[in-house]
Short mmCIF file of C-alpha atoms in Angstrom, two decimals:
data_model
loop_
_atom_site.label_atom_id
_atom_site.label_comp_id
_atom_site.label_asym_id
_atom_site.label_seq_id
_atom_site.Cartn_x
_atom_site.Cartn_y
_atom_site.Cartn_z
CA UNK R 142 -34.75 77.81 164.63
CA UNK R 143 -38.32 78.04 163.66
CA UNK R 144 -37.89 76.74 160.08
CA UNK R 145 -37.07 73.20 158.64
CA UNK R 146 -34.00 72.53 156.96
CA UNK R 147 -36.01 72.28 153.35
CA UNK R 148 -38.05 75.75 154.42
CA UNK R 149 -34.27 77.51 155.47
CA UNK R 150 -33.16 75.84 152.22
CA UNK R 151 -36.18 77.38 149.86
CA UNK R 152 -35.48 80.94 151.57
CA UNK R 153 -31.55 80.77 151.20
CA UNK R 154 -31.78 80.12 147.25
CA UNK R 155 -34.47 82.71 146.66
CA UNK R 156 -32.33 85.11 148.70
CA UNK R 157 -28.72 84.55 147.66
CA UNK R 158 -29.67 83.83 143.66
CA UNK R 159 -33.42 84.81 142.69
CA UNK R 160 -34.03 81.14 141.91
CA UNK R 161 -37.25 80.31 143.69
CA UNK R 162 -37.96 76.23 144.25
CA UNK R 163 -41.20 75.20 146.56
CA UNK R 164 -40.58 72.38 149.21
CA UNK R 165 -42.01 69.86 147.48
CA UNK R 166 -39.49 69.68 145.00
CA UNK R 167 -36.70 69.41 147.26
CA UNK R 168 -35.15 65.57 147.85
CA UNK R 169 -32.84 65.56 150.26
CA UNK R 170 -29.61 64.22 148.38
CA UNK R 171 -26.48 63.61 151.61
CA UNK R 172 -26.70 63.33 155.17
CA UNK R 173 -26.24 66.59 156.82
CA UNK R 174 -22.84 68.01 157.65
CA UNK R 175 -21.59 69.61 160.31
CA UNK R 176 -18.29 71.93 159.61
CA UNK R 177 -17.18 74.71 162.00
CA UNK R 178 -16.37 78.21 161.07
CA UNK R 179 -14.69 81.08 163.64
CA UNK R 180 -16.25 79.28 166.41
CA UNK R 181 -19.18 78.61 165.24
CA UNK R 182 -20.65 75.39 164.12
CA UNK R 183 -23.07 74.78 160.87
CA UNK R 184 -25.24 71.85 160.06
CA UNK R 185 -25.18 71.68 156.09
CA UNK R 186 -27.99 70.13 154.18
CA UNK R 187 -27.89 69.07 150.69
CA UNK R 188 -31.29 68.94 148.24
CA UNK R 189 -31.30 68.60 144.95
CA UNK R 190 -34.07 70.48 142.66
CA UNK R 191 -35.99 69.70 139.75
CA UNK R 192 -38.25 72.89 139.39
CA UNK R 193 -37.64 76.16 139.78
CA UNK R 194 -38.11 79.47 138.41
CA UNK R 195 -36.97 82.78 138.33
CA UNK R 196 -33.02 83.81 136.61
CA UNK R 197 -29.60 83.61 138.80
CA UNK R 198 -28.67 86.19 140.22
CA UNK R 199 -25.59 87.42 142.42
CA UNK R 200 -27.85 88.93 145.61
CA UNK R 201 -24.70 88.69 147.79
CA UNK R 202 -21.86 90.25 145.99
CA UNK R 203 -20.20 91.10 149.08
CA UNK R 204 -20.12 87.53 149.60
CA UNK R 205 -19.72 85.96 145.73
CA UNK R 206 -17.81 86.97 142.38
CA UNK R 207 -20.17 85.72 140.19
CA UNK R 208 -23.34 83.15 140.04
CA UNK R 209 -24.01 81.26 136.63
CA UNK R 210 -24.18 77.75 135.27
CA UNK R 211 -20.89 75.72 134.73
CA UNK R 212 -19.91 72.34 133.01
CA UNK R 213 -19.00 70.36 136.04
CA UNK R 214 -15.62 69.54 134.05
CA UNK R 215 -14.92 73.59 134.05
CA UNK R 216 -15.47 75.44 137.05
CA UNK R 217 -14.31 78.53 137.59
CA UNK R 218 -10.76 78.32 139.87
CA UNK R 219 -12.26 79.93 142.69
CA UNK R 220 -14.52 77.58 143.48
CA UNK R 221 -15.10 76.76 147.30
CA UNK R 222 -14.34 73.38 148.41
CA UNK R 223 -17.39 73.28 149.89
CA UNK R 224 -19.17 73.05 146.69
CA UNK R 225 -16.49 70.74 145.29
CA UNK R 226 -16.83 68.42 147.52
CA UNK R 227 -20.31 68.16 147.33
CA UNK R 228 -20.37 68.08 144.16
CA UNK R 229 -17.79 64.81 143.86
CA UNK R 230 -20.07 63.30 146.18
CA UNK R 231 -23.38 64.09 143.78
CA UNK R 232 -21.39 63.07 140.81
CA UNK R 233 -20.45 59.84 142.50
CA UNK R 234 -23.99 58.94 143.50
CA UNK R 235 -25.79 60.05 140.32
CA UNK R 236 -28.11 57.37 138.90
CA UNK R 237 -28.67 56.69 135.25
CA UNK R 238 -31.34 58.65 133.42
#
C-alpha cells in the first residue's frame, strides 16, 4: 500500500528476474486490470521498458519453469494466459518504428 504501481512494478522485476529498470523509464502501456484469484482480487498494471540492466534470471522457481527471451511467434506451450493476453493486446497497439 505504500508504493505506486510503477515503484511495486520496479521492485517486482528486480525481484522475480534480476532485471533492474528505474521509474522513469516505465510508460504505462493498458489500463489496469482487475482479475480475482482464490478470493482475492488483483489490480494488474502494464509498463513497458526501454532500459534496463542486469541478466534474467528465474528468482522464483517455485513459482516459474524457466525465464528467457522468446520470438513472440514461439512461446513456450506453457505460457500463462495472462501474459498472452497481454501480449495480443501490446502487439495490437504497437506503433511503427
Amino acid at each position: 500500500p505504500s508504493e505506486t504501481p510503477e515503484e511495486a512494478a520496479v521492485r517486482e522485476l528486480s525481484e522475480e528476474t534480476g532485471i533492474f529498470v528505474e521509474v522513469c523509464d516505465l510508460t504505462l502501456i493498458k489500463e489496469p486490470q482487475i482479475t480475482k484469484s482464490n478470493n482475492r482480487s488483483f489490480q494488474n498494471y502494464y509498463f513497458s521498458v526501454n532500459t534496463s540492466s542486469g541478466t534474467a534470471k528465474n528468482l522464483e522457481p517455485h513459482r516459474h519453469t524457466e525465464v528467457g527471451w522468446y520470438d513472440i511467434n514461439n512461446l513456450p506451450k506453457d505460457t500463462s494466459i495472462i501474459v498472452l493476453d497481454t501480449l495480443k493486446y501490446i502487439t495490437a497497439h504497437e506503433q511503427p518504428r
